[in-house]
Tab-separated table of C-alpha atoms in Angstrom:
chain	number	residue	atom	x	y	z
A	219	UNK	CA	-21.836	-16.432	2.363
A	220	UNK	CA	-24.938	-15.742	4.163
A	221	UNK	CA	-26.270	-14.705	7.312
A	222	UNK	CA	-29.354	-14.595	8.995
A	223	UNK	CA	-30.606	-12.119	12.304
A	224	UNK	CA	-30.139	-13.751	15.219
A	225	UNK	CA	-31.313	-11.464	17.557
A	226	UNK	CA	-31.713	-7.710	18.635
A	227	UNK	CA	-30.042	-6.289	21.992
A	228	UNK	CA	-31.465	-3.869	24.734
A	229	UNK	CA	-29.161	-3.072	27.434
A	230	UNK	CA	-30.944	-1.670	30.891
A	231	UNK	CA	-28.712	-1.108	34.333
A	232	UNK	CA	-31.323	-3.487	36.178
A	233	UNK	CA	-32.841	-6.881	34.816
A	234	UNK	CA	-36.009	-6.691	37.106
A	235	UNK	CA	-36.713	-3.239	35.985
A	236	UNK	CA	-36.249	-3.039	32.184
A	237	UNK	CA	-38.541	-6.522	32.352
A	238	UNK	CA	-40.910	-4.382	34.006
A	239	UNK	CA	-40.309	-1.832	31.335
A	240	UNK	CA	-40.499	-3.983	28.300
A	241	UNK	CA	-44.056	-5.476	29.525
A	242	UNK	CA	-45.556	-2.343	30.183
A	243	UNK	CA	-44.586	-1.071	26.531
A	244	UNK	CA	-45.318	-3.928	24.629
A	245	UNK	CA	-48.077	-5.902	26.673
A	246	UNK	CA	-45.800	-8.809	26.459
A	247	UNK	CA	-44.095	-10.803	29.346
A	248	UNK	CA	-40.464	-10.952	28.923
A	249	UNK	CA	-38.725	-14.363	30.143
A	250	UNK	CA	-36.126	-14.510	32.183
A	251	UNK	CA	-33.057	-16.085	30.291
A	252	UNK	CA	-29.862	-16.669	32.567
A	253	UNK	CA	-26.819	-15.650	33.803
A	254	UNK	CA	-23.491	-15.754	31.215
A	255	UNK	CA	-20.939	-16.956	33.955
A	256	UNK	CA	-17.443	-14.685	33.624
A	257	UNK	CA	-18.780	-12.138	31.632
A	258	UNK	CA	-20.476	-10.080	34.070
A	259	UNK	CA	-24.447	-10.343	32.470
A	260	UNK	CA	-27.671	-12.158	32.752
A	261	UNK	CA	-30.740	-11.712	30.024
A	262	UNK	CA	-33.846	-11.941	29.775
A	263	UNK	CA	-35.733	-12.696	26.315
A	264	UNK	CA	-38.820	-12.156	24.174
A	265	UNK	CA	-39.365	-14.536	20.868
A	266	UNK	CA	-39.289	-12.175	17.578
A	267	UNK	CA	-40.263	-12.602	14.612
A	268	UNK	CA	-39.378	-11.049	10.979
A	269	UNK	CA	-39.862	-11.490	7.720
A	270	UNK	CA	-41.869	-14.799	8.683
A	271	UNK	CA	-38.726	-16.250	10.110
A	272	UNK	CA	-38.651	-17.174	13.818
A	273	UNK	CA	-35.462	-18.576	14.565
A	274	UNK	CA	-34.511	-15.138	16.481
A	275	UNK	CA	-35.401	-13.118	19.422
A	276	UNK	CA	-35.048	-9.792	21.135
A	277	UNK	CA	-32.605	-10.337	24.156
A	278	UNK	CA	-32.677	-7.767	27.673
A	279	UNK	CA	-29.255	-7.737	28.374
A	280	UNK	CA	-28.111	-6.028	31.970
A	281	UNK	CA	-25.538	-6.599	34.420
A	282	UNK	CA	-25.113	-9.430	36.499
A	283	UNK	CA	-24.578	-8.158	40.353
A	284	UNK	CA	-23.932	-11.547	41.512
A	285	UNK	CA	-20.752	-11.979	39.826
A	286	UNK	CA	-19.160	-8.982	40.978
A	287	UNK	CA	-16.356	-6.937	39.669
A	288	UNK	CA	-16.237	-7.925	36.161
A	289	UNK	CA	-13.459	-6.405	33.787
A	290	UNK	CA	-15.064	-4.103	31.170
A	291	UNK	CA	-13.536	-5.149	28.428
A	292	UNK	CA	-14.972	-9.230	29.348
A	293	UNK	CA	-18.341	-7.891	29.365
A	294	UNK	CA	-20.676	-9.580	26.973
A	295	UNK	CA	-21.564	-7.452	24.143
A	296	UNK	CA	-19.198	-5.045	25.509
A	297	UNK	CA	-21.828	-4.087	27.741
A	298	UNK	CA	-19.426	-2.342	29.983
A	299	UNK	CA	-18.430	0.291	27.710
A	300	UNK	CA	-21.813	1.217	27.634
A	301	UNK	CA	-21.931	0.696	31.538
A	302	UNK	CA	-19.049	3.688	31.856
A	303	UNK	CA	-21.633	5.923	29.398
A	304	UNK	CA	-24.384	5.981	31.504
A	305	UNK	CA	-27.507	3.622	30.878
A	306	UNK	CA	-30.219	5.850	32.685
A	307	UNK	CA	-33.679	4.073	33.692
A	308	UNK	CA	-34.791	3.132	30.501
A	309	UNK	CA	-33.933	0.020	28.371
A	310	UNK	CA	-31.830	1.077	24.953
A	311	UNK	CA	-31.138	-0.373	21.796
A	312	UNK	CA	-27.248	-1.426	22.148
A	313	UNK	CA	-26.248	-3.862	18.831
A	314	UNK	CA	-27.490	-6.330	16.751
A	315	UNK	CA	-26.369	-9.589	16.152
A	316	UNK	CA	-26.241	-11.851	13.280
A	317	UNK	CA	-25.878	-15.771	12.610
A	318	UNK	CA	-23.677	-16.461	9.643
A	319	UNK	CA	-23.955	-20.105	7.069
A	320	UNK	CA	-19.921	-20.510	8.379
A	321	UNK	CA	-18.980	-18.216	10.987
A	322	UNK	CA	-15.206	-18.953	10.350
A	323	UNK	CA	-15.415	-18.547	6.733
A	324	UNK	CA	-17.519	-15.191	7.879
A	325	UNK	CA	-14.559	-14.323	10.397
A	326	UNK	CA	-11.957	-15.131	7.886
A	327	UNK	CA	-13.149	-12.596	4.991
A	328	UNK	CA	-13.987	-10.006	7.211
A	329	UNK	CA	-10.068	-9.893	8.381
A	330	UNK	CA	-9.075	-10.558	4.869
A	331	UNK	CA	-11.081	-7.110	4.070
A	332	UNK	CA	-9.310	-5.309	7.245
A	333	UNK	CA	-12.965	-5.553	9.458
A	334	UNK	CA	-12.613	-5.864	12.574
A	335	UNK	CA	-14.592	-8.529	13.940
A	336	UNK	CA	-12.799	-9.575	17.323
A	337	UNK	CA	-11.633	-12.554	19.080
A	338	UNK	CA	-14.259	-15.813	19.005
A	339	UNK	CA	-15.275	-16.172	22.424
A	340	UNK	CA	-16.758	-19.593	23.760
A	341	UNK	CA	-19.582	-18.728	25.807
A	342	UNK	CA	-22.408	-20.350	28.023
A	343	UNK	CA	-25.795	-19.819	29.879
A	344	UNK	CA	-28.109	-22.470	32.008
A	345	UNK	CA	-31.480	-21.926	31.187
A	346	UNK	CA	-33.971	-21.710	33.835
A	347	UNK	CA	-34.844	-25.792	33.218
A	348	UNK	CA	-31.930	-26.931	33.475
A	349	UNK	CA	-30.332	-27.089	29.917
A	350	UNK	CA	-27.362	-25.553	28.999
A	351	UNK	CA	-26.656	-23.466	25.931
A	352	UNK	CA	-23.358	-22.916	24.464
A	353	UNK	CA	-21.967	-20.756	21.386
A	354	UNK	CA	-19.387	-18.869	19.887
A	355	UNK	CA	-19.243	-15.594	19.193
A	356	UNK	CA	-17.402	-13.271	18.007
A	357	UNK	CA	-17.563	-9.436	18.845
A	358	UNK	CA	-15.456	-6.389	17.998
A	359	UNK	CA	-14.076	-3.989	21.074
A	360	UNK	CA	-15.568	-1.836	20.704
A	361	UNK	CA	-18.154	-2.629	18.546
A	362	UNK	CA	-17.700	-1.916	15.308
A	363	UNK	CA	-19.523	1.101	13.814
A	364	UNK	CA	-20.723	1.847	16.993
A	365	UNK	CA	-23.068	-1.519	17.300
A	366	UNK	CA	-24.578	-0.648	13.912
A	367	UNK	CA	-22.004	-3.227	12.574
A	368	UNK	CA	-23.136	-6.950	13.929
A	369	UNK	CA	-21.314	-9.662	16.054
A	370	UNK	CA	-21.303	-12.868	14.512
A	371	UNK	CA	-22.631	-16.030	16.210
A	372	UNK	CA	-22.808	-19.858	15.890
A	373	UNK	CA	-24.934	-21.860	18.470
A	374	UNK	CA	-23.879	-25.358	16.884
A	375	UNK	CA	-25.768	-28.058	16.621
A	376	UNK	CA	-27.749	-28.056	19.836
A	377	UNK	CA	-30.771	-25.801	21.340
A	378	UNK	CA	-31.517	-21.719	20.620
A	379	UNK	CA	-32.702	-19.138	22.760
A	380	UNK	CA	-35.891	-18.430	20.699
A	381	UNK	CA	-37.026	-22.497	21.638
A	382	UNK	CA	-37.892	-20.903	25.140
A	383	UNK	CA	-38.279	-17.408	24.156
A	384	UNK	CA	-41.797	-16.593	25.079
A	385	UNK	CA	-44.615	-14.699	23.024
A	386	UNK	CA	-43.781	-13.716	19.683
A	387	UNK	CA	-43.758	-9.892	19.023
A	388	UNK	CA	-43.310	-8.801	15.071
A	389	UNK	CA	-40.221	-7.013	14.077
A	390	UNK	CA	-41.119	-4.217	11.551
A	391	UNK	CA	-38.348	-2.333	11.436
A	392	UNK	CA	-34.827	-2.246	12.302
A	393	UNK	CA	-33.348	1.061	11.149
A	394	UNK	CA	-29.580	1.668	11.348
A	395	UNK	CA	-28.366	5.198	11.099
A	396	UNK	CA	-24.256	5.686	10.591
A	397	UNK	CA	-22.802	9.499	9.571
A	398	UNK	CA	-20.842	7.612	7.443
A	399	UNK	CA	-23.723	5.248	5.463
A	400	UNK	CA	-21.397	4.333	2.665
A	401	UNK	CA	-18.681	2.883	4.703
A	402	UNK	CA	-20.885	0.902	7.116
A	403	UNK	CA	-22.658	-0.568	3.750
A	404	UNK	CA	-19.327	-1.830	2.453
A	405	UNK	CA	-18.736	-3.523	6.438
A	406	UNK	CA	-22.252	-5.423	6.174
A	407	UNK	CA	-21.964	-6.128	2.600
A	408	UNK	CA	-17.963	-8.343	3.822
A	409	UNK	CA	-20.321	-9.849	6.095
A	410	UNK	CA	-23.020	-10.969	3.955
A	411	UNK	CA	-25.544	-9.309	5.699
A	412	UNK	CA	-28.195	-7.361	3.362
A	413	UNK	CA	-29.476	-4.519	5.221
A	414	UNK	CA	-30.089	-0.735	4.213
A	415	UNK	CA	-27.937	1.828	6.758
A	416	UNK	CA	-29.216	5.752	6.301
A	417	UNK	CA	-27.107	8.713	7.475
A	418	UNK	CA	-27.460	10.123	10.656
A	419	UNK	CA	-25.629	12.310	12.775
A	420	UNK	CA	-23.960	9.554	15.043
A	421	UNK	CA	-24.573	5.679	15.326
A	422	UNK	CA	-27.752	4.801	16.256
A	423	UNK	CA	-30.024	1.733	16.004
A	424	UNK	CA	-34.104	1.461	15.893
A	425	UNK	CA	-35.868	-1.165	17.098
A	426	UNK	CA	-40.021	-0.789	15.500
A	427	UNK	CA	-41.949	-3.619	16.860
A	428	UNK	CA	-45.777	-5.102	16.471
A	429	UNK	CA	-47.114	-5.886	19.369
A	430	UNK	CA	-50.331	-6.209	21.584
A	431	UNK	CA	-50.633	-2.690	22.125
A	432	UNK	CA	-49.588	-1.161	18.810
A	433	UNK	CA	-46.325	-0.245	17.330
A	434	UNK	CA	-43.445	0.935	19.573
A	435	UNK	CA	-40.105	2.661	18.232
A	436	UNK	CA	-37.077	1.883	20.769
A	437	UNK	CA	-34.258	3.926	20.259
C-alpha cells in the first residue's frame, strides 16, 4: 500500500483573520474554500506543492459561526478539541492528512495492527462556483499521536481541492516531532506513509514553506 500527502492543516479561531494572517506571512492570497455542513467548519486554501507533486494543498481550517452549536466530538479534524485548548490569534499547525492507493485496504490493516484510525465519515463542501466536493475520510478521536499520526482520505473519482486552490507555495519541510519517535514510526510505517518523525518533548508538527517572501517555519 501507498499513500500520498494530501494536504497540511492550520487551525485559526477566525477564517477572515488567519486569511489575513497567512497573506501577510507568505505574500500569497489564500482562497476561500467553503463551509463543511454538520461539522461545524469552513476553510480556506492555498495550492502546495512538494516534491514536484501538486495534487495537494495547505487547508485554513476555523470554525464555522453560522452553523451554531456544533458537538465537539463532530468537528472536522477534531477541530473542537483543539477549540476547548485555546487557539489564540495566530493560525497553528493542527494535523496532516494523507491520501492512501485503497483507503479501505489502508483502514483495514491499520485495525488489523491495533491503530486507531476512526470511523469513515462521508463528508461534503460547495465550492464557491457552484460545484460540490465530496469524500471520505477517516479520522481518529482524538487524533492519533497527537495529529502527528495522519487521517486518511479518498475524494473518488470526481474534482480536488488543489484544482481551485490558488498560487502555489513550495513545501520544504514538514517536520514531525513525537517523545516517543519509535512508536509513531511503526504507526506511519501500518499506514504506508514514508516519513521521518524526530523526538521531541510533546507532539508537534512544522510546517517550512517557500514562498514570495522567503522561507517561513509555522509551528
Amino acid at each position: 500500500m501507498a499513500t500520498t500527502l494530501d494536504h497540511l492543516v492550520l487551525v485559526t479561531s477566525d477564517l477572515e483573520a488567519g486569511m489575513r494572517e497567512l497573506a501577510r506571512r507568505t505574500g500569497v492570497e489564500p482562497v476561500l474554500g467553503g463551509s463543511h455542513p454538520g461539522l461545524g467548519t469552513r476553510n480556506a486554501l492555498l495550492g502546495l506543492s512538494w516534491g514536484g507533486q501538486r495534487r495537494c494543498y495547505l487547508e485554513l481550517l476555523a470554525p464555522d459561526p453560522s452553523q451554531g452549536e456544533v458537538p465537539s466530538d463532530r468537528t472536522m479534524l477534531d477541530l473542537g478539541a483543539r477549540l476547548r485548548e485555546g487557539l489564540g490569534e495566530t493560525v497553528r499547525p493542527h494535523t496532516w492528512v494523507v491520501r492512501p492507493d485503497d483507503l479501505d485496504a489502508t483502514l483495514a490493516a491499520a485495525t488489523g495492527a491495533g491503530v486507531e484510525v476512526g470511523e469513515v465519515v462521508e463528508a461534503a463542501r460547495t465550492r464557491p462556483d457552484g460545484t460540490v466536493l465530496r469524500w471520505r475520510l477517516a479520522v481518529p478521536r482524538p487524533l492519533g499521536l497527537g495529529g502527528v499520526q495522519p487521517s486518511l482520505i479518498d475524494w473518488g473519482p470526481v474534482g480536488h481541492p488543489s484544482d481551485t486552490a490558488g498560487p502555489v507555495v513550495e513545501l520544504e519541510d514538514l517536520v514531525l516531532e513525537h517523545p516517543d519517535p519509535a512508536r509513531a514510526r511503526r504507526v506511519l510505517d501500518i499506514l504506508g506513509v514514508d516519513h521521518h518523525v524526530g523526538p521531541g518533548g510533546e507532539a508537534r508538527l512544522t510546517f517550512v514553506l517557500r514562498t514570495p517572501r522567503g522561507r517561513i517555519v509555522l509551528r
